Tab-separated table of C-alpha atoms and ligand atoms in Angstrom:
chain	number	residue	atom	x	y	z
C	1	UNK	CA	7.717	13.881	12.367
C	2	UNK	CA	8.333	16.931	10.258
C	3	UNK	CA	10.455	19.406	12.202
C	4	UNK	CA	12.305	22.592	10.598
C	5	UNK	CA	16.001	22.495	11.217
C	6	UNK	CA	18.674	25.043	11.319
C	7	UNK	CA	21.750	23.084	10.011
C	8	UNK	CA	24.277	26.447	10.174
C	9	UNK	CA	24.050	29.670	11.317
C	10	UNK	CA	22.469	32.079	8.788
C	11	UNK	CA	19.520	34.198	8.342
C	12	UNK	CA	15.918	32.727	7.955
C	13	UNK	CA	16.508	31.114	4.601
C	14	UNK	CA	19.140	28.554	5.682
C	15	UNK	CA	16.228	27.026	7.923
C	16	UNK	CA	14.619	23.600	5.910
C	17	UNK	CA	11.889	21.170	6.530
C	18	UNK	CA	13.132	17.631	7.504
C	19	UNK	CA	11.543	14.320	8.375
C	20	UNK	CA	12.799	13.034	11.711
C	21	UNK	CA	12.112	10.337	14.500
C	22	UNK	CA	9.710	11.574	17.195
C	23	UNK	CA	11.940	12.942	20.187
C	24	UNK	CA	12.660	10.497	23.009
C	25	UNK	CA	11.443	11.182	26.780
C	26	UNK	CA	13.770	11.877	29.489
C	27	UNK	CA	12.841	11.371	33.022
C	28	UNK	CA	10.853	14.243	34.256
C	29	UNK	CA	10.093	15.172	30.200
C	30	UNK	CA	6.894	14.971	28.694
C	31	UNK	CA	6.555	14.721	25.048
C	32	UNK	CA	3.791	17.120	23.267
C	33	UNK	CA	2.171	17.038	19.744
C	34	UNK	CA	2.615	20.516	18.863
C	35	UNK	CA	-0.447	22.352	17.470
C	36	UNK	CA	0.783	25.883	17.365
C	37	UNK	CA	3.821	27.585	18.003
C	38	UNK	CA	4.814	31.384	18.004
C	39	UNK	CA	7.689	32.918	16.104
C	40	UNK	CA	9.702	35.265	18.308
C	41	UNK	CA	12.594	37.716	17.796
C	42	UNK	CA	14.907	35.865	19.496
C	43	UNK	CA	14.292	32.327	17.357
C	44	UNK	CA	15.453	34.688	14.287
C	45	UNK	CA	18.563	35.909	16.445
C	46	UNK	CA	19.253	32.274	17.658
C	47	UNK	CA	19.812	31.059	13.954
C	48	UNK	CA	22.168	33.928	12.976
C	49	UNK	CA	24.106	33.302	16.160
C	50	UNK	CA	23.335	36.746	17.361
C	51	UNK	CA	21.580	35.725	20.667
C	52	UNK	CA	23.049	36.155	24.161
C	53	UNK	CA	23.810	32.344	23.989
C	54	UNK	CA	24.524	29.873	21.221
C	55	UNK	CA	22.976	26.714	20.328
C	56	UNK	CA	25.190	24.570	18.032
C	57	UNK	CA	23.517	23.414	14.856
C	58	UNK	CA	22.135	21.401	13.827
C	59	UNK	CA	19.066	22.365	15.880
C	60	UNK	CA	15.229	22.612	15.512
C	61	UNK	CA	14.422	26.461	16.439
C	62	UNK	CA	11.369	27.810	18.110
C	63	UNK	CA	11.115	28.688	21.794
C	64	UNK	CA	7.028	28.611	22.765
C	65	UNK	CA	4.004	26.242	21.423
C	66	UNK	CA	1.096	25.146	22.476
C	67	UNK	CA	-0.025	21.289	22.275
C	68	UNK	CA	-1.261	18.120	23.765
C	69	UNK	CA	0.847	15.805	25.816
C	70	UNK	CA	1.024	12.489	24.247
C	71	UNK	CA	4.064	10.338	26.753
C	72	UNK	CA	4.998	11.173	30.011
C	73	UNK	CA	7.675	9.619	31.955
C	74	UNK	CA	8.900	9.327	35.746
C	75	UNK	CA	8.924	12.301	37.590
C	76	UNK	CA	6.087	14.165	35.614
C	77	UNK	CA	3.253	13.910	38.384
C	78	UNK	CA	0.780	16.312	37.877
C	79	UNK	CA	0.932	15.939	34.171
C	80	UNK	CA	-1.469	13.399	31.836
C	81	UNK	CA	-1.423	12.187	28.514
C	82	UNK	CA	-4.256	14.136	26.871
C	83	UNK	CA	-3.443	17.462	28.875
C	84	UNK	CA	-3.222	20.707	27.069
C	85	UNK	CA	-0.078	22.919	27.749
C	86	UNK	CA	1.357	25.601	26.715
C	87	UNK	CA	5.308	25.731	27.053
C	88	UNK	CA	8.838	27.590	26.390
C	89	UNK	CA	12.376	26.708	26.160
C	90	UNK	CA	15.041	27.931	24.486
C	91	UNK	CA	14.571	25.607	20.834
C	92	UNK	CA	12.725	22.907	19.512
C	93	UNK	CA	8.951	24.244	18.827
C	94	UNK	CA	9.035	24.126	15.186
C	95	UNK	CA	8.361	20.557	14.799
C	96	UNK	CA	5.163	18.339	15.179
C	97	UNK	CA	6.857	16.839	18.423
C	98	UNK	CA	8.529	18.249	21.256
C	99	UNK	CA	10.167	16.579	24.602
C	100	UNK	CA	10.251	18.946	27.365
C	101	UNK	CA	10.706	19.000	31.011
C	102	UNK	CA	7.137	19.380	32.870
C	103	UNK	CA	8.474	21.898	34.870
C	104	UNK	CA	8.321	24.096	31.728
C	105	UNK	CA	4.753	23.319	31.121
C	106	UNK	CA	1.697	25.034	31.721
C	107	UNK	CA	-1.831	23.780	31.631
C	108	UNK	CA	-4.334	25.801	28.915
C	109	UNK	CA	-7.288	27.375	30.741
C	110	UNK	CA	-10.440	25.905	29.758
C	111	UNK	CA	-12.304	27.925	27.130
C	112	UNK	CA	-8.725	29.416	26.115
C	113	UNK	CA	-8.001	28.049	22.302
C	114	UNK	CA	-4.762	27.245	20.969
C	115	UNK	CA	-3.801	30.051	18.907
C	116	UNK	CA	-5.074	32.409	21.655
C	117	UNK	CA	-2.783	30.516	24.185
C	118	UNK	CA	0.502	30.494	21.891
C	119	UNK	CA	0.429	34.200	21.236
C	120	UNK	CA	-0.415	34.966	24.802
C	121	UNK	CA	2.999	33.741	25.934
C	122	UNK	CA	6.581	35.249	25.837
C	123	UNK	CA	5.386	38.627	24.671
C	124	UNK	CA	2.910	39.138	27.338
C	125	UNK	CA	4.741	37.672	29.990
C	126	UNK	CA	7.749	39.764	29.113
C	127	UNK	CA	5.369	43.096	28.889
C	128	UNK	CA	3.378	42.340	32.379
C	129	UNK	CA	6.246	41.438	34.233
C	130	UNK	CA	8.111	44.590	33.104
C	131	UNK	CA	5.265	46.884	33.573
C	132	UNK	CA	4.279	45.264	37.088
C	133	UNK	CA	7.862	44.673	38.706
C	134	UNK	CA	10.068	46.916	37.118
C	135	UNK	CA	8.340	49.845	36.038
C	136	UNK	CA	5.719	49.540	38.859
C	137	UNK	CA	3.248	50.989	36.615
C	138	UNK	CA	0.543	52.792	38.657
C	139	UNK	CA	-3.260	53.965	37.434
C	140	UNK	CA	-2.895	57.030	35.844
C	141	UNK	CA	0.596	56.909	34.755
C	142	UNK	CA	1.598	58.554	31.591
C	143	UNK	CA	3.086	55.240	29.660
C	144	UNK	CA	5.598	55.741	26.738
C	145	UNK	CA	5.931	52.348	24.491
C	146	UNK	CA	8.884	52.064	21.525
C	147	UNK	CA	7.946	49.020	19.447
C	148	UNK	CA	3.900	49.523	20.132
C	149	UNK	CA	3.290	47.491	16.920
C	150	UNK	CA	5.849	44.342	17.618
C	151	UNK	CA	5.147	41.649	19.941
C	152	UNK	CA	6.435	42.920	23.027
C	153	UNK	CA	5.335	46.636	22.350
C	154	UNK	CA	1.863	45.748	21.446
C	155	UNK	CA	1.186	43.788	24.725
C	156	UNK	CA	2.598	46.346	26.639
C	157	UNK	CA	-0.162	48.870	25.140
C	158	UNK	CA	-2.735	46.344	25.729
C	159	UNK	CA	-1.373	45.496	29.509
C	160	UNK	CA	-0.526	49.102	30.395
C	161	UNK	CA	-4.027	50.122	29.578
C	162	UNK	CA	-5.146	47.530	31.856
C	163	UNK	CA	-3.394	48.502	34.448
C	164	UNK	CA	-4.990	52.310	34.283
C	165	UNK	CA	-1.873	54.190	32.571
C	166	UNK	CA	-2.361	56.568	29.952
C	167	UNK	CA	-0.414	55.025	26.625
C	168	UNK	CA	1.649	56.840	23.930
C	169	UNK	CA	2.231	54.561	21.293
C	170	UNK	CA	5.611	54.804	18.980
C	171	UNK	CA	5.908	52.455	16.008
C	172	UNK	CA	7.047	53.000	12.486
C	173	UNK	CA	3.840	52.709	10.440
C	174	UNK	CA	0.075	54.109	10.671
C	175	UNK	CA	-1.095	50.277	10.114
C	176	UNK	CA	0.791	49.761	13.548
C	177	UNK	CA	-0.524	52.475	14.996
C	178	UNK	CA	-3.815	52.111	14.062
C	179	UNK	CA	-3.794	48.623	16.069
C	180	UNK	CA	-2.333	49.902	19.018
C	181	UNK	CA	-5.112	52.651	19.102
C	182	UNK	CA	-7.571	49.793	18.646
C	183	UNK	CA	-5.928	48.333	22.129
C	184	UNK	CA	-6.504	51.525	23.903
C	185	UNK	CA	-3.142	53.833	22.954
C	186	UNK	CA	-4.310	57.010	23.766
C	187	UNK	CA	-1.793	58.830	22.091
C	188	UNK	CA	0.178	57.746	18.905
C	189	UNK	CA	3.743	59.045	17.260
C	190	UNK	CA	4.846	57.475	13.721
C	191	UNK	CA	8.499	58.055	14.354
C	192	UNK	CA	9.586	57.850	10.842
C	193	UNK	CA	7.686	61.394	10.306
C	194	UNK	CA	9.802	63.873	12.245
C	195	UNK	CA	11.514	64.707	15.325
C	196	UNK	CA	10.582	61.959	18.145
C	197	UNK	CA	11.727	64.394	21.080
C	198	UNK	CA	9.312	67.428	19.792
C	199	UNK	CA	6.667	64.725	18.923
C	200	UNK	CA	6.719	63.196	22.588
C	201	UNK	CA	6.473	67.176	24.078
C	202	UNK	CA	3.548	67.621	21.991
C	203	UNK	CA	1.689	64.031	23.373
C	204	UNK	CA	2.814	64.069	26.693
C	205	UNK	CA	3.174	67.850	27.838
C	206	UNK	CA	3.202	67.016	31.331
C	207	UNK	CA	5.905	64.241	31.012
C	208	UNK	CA	5.988	60.514	31.033
C	209	UNK	CA	6.552	58.396	34.334
C	210	UNK	CA	7.333	55.074	32.400
C	211	UNK	CA	9.067	53.996	29.174
C	212	UNK	CA	9.361	50.286	27.982
C	213	UNK	CA	11.829	50.325	25.571
C	214	UNK	CA	12.191	46.738	23.037
C	215	UNK	CA	13.730	48.799	20.138
C	216	UNK	CA	17.294	50.493	21.135
C	217	UNK	CA	18.843	52.524	18.514
C	218	UNK	CA	18.308	56.447	18.140
C	219	UNK	CA	14.687	55.856	19.461
C	220	UNK	CA	15.990	55.184	23.480
C	221	UNK	CA	17.312	58.894	24.211
C	222	UNK	CA	14.263	61.010	23.152
C	223	UNK	CA	12.152	58.803	24.832
C	224	UNK	CA	14.379	58.824	28.136
C	225	UNK	CA	14.241	62.689	28.045
C	226	UNK	CA	10.451	62.452	27.783
C	227	UNK	CA	10.588	61.321	31.457
C	228	UNK	CA	9.766	63.320	34.582
C	229	UNK	CA	11.790	63.449	37.532
C	230	UNK	CA	12.002	60.006	38.794
C	231	UNK	CA	10.588	58.365	35.929
C	232	UNK	CA	11.184	54.734	35.080
C	233	UNK	CA	12.839	53.634	32.117
C	234	UNK	CA	12.886	49.803	31.133
C	235	UNK	CA	15.241	48.244	28.404
C	236	UNK	CA	14.021	45.283	27.349
C	237	UNK	CA	15.707	44.264	23.866
C	238	UNK	CA	17.480	46.025	21.132
C	239	UNK	CA	15.233	44.700	18.023
C	240	UNK	CA	17.017	47.733	15.941
C	241	UNK	CA	20.277	45.784	16.625
C	242	UNK	CA	21.758	48.939	17.691
C	243	UNK	CA	22.636	49.418	21.332
C	244	UNK	CA	22.412	52.881	22.364
C	245	UNK	CA	24.412	55.001	24.493
C	246	UNK	CA	22.860	57.046	26.786
C	247	UNK	CA	24.533	60.480	28.367
C	248	UNK	CA	24.212	59.675	32.267
C	249	UNK	CA	23.814	63.375	33.012
C	250	UNK	CA	20.195	62.661	32.128
C	251	UNK	CA	19.792	60.414	34.391
C	252	UNK	CA	21.402	62.173	36.961
C	253	UNK	CA	19.372	65.347	36.319
C	254	UNK	CA	16.011	64.303	36.741
C	255	UNK	CA	16.738	61.243	39.089
C	256	UNK	CA	16.032	58.516	36.804
C	257	UNK	CA	15.488	54.928	37.109
C	258	UNK	CA	16.973	53.044	34.248
C	259	UNK	CA	16.272	49.131	34.395
C	260	UNK	CA	16.897	46.342	32.483
C	261	UNK	CA	14.266	43.306	32.297
C	262	UNK	CA	14.851	39.808	32.692
C	263	UNK	CA	12.502	37.209	33.992
C	264	UNK	CA	14.926	35.739	36.597
C	265	UNK	CA	14.976	39.359	38.525
C	266	UNK	CA	11.609	39.336	39.296
C	267	UNK	CA	11.515	38.425	43.174
C	268	UNK	CA	9.444	35.015	43.299
C	269	UNK	CA	6.234	36.442	45.289
C	270	UNK	CA	5.914	38.961	42.467
C	271	UNK	CA	6.394	36.600	40.022
C	272	UNK	CA	3.710	34.474	41.044
C	273	UNK	CA	1.517	37.295	41.419
C	274	UNK	CA	1.981	38.768	38.082
C	275	UNK	CA	1.590	34.869	36.707
C	276	UNK	CA	-1.964	34.666	38.201
C	277	UNK	CA	-2.992	38.163	37.111
C	278	UNK	CA	-1.978	37.490	33.520
C	279	UNK	CA	-4.018	34.454	33.731
C	280	UNK	CA	-6.998	36.430	34.499
C	281	UNK	CA	-6.360	38.789	31.606
C	282	UNK	CA	-6.069	35.838	29.711
C	283	UNK	CA	-9.221	33.640	30.728
C	284	UNK	CA	-11.596	36.589	30.901
C	285	UNK	CA	-10.881	37.682	27.574
C	286	UNK	CA	-9.876	41.455	28.580
C	287	UNK	CA	-6.684	41.134	26.983
C	288	UNK	CA	-6.922	39.284	23.486
C	289	UNK	CA	-3.330	38.737	21.534
C	290	UNK	CA	-3.235	40.216	18.168
C	291	UNK	CA	-2.188	37.710	15.591
C	292	UNK	CA	-1.214	39.036	12.369
C	293	UNK	CA	-0.182	35.945	10.422
C	294	UNK	CA	-0.832	32.521	10.713
C	295	UNK	CA	1.696	30.088	8.494
C	296	UNK	CA	1.973	26.497	8.037
C	297	UNK	CA	5.329	24.749	9.106
C	298	UNK	CA	6.211	24.432	5.504
C	299	UNK	CA	6.250	28.135	5.320
C	300	UNK	CA	8.943	28.551	8.250
C	301	UNK	CA	11.169	30.653	6.209
C	302	UNK	CA	8.470	33.310	5.668
C	303	UNK	CA	7.506	33.274	8.965
C	304	UNK	CA	10.637	34.083	10.108
C	305	UNK	CA	11.424	36.854	7.684
C	306	UNK	CA	8.247	38.032	8.757
C	307	UNK	CA	9.256	38.733	12.025
C	308	UNK	CA	13.058	39.651	11.400
C	309	UNK	CA	12.019	42.358	9.139
C	310	UNK	CA	10.016	44.361	11.924
C	311	UNK	CA	7.140	43.847	9.770
C	312	UNK	CA	4.687	41.586	12.096
C	313	UNK	CA	2.029	43.405	14.287
C	314	UNK	CA	1.383	41.765	17.594
C	315	UNK	CA	2.081	38.059	16.869
C	316	UNK	CA	3.330	35.642	13.970
C	317	UNK	CA	2.188	31.813	14.628
C	318	UNK	CA	3.111	28.758	12.906
C	319	UNK	CA	-0.116	26.037	12.421
C	320	UNK	CA	1.018	22.805	12.973
C	321	UNK	CA	-2.519	20.838	12.936
I	401	LIG	N1	14.526	40.661	28.064
I	401	LIG	C1	13.510	39.728	27.632
I	401	LIG	O1	13.402	38.614	28.802
I	401	LIG	C2	12.962	39.521	26.256
I	401	LIG	C3	11.567	38.777	26.093
I	401	LIG	C4	10.862	39.184	24.388
I	401	LIG	C5	11.693	39.727	24.136
I	401	LIG	N2	13.056	40.643	24.053
I	401	LIG	C6	13.222	41.451	22.979
I	401	LIG	O2	12.540	42.204	22.913
I	401	LIG	C7	12.736	42.810	21.504
I	401	LIG	C8	11.154	43.190	20.630
I	401	LIG	O3	10.921	41.827	20.524
I	401	LIG	P1	9.756	41.466	20.085
I	401	LIG	O4	9.005	40.046	19.939
I	401	LIG	O5	8.617	42.848	20.249
I	401	LIG	O6	9.965	41.833	18.479
I	401	LIG	P2	8.980	42.345	16.937
I	401	LIG	O7	7.450	41.784	17.357
I	401	LIG	O8	9.733	41.950	16.103
I	401	LIG	O9	8.748	43.917	17.477
I	401	LIG	C9	10.369	44.915	17.084
I	401	LIG	C10	9.913	45.901	17.108
I	401	LIG	O10	11.120	46.462	16.824
I	401	LIG	C11	11.499	47.877	15.982
I	401	LIG	N3	12.542	47.377	15.299
I	401	LIG	C12	13.368	48.313	14.680
I	401	LIG	N4	14.324	48.064	13.770
I	401	LIG	C13	13.962	46.619	13.593
I	401	LIG	C14	14.956	45.722	13.038
I	401	LIG	N5	15.852	46.074	12.122
I	401	LIG	N6	13.996	44.283	12.836
I	401	LIG	C15	13.179	44.196	13.671
I	401	LIG	N7	12.392	45.037	14.752
I	401	LIG	C16	12.951	46.416	14.511
I	401	LIG	C17	9.757	47.397	14.958
I	401	LIG	O11	9.252	48.591	15.534
I	401	LIG	P3	9.062	49.779	14.569
I	401	LIG	O12	7.712	50.221	14.050
I	401	LIG	O13	9.330	50.719	15.766
I	401	LIG	O14	10.186	49.888	13.502
I	401	LIG	C18	9.614	46.342	15.546
I	401	LIG	O15	7.992	46.512	15.764
I	401	LIG	C19	13.953	41.686	20.817
I	401	LIG	O16	15.174	42.451	21.097
I	401	LIG	C20	13.553	40.764	21.771
I	401	LIG	O17	14.792	39.819	21.646
I	401	LIG	C21	12.962	40.261	25.508
């Protein structure tokens, strides 16, 4: 099979396509013939050895895939050859086949095509658990989304609208903001065009209830300042590469709640509820992921660079059919 391989840490250009044997399955694992994979920002970080954890090279990058099970093993009850599934892991997805524990697989609902399933994974799950269980978004909340053109940000715009929030989308280009408006954002701010604090005062004169921040850097503080008393600021990641330092007096004076999102911190009962609600959003078509580009596996470097540069709008996919 063909696989993208990271032979040594570095920029996306280090990744190359190699011929490899099909992966063997251990007990509890299934082998999946991959039809599509999503490119996520952490894939770029893992290849550069800038992620929270390190994977020793050589390794096959790619953390999210959809495909069909072609082999099962002992301890994979509930899954069978021919099942259409979606899965996540730290690495291994940018290949024609991947062997993974079935615990990390989810059946794809009927009527949902492979690309939609691939694009609806990590980004939408991150955004939805953040909005529901960290920010506790309510109908009528003023929600401010940084990085609103990116994978997590655009998902937060769409899902925030579904939860009844009034969404202010912040991004670096008109193109990104136009897409956010198409998904229901009420106000948009291009943060490259002036002072973000002033722009937020104009867009949300009554103040914001929630900020979702997947960018960090110099945008975080003005966004936090836009919050009303008791507002919730959820940090999801630092795509800008800069971890902001927030003066705590801002938190104290308004009694703000500053939270960090990690999947494992969502209480199990809420996790199950959120996943079921997400599934309904996907199956009903109420939420439709935006895919800005699809690359063949042979162009994996271009796909990674697309995401690494912050240019992606919504999701970038790899087609392995
Ligand atoms: N906590 C979790 O469980 C979790 C889960 C998924 C993702 N994340 C993290 O969330 C962050 C966003 O992920 P994503 O998939 O939404 O990424 P993405 O699609 O690449 O979007 C990131 C956004 O960040 C902004 N940005 C600013 N400087 C950038 C730079 N130097 N390089 C790239 N982007 C830059 C861009 O918005 P502008 O238009 O404003 O420039 C871009 O649209 C990442 O740090 C990722 O690791 C965390």
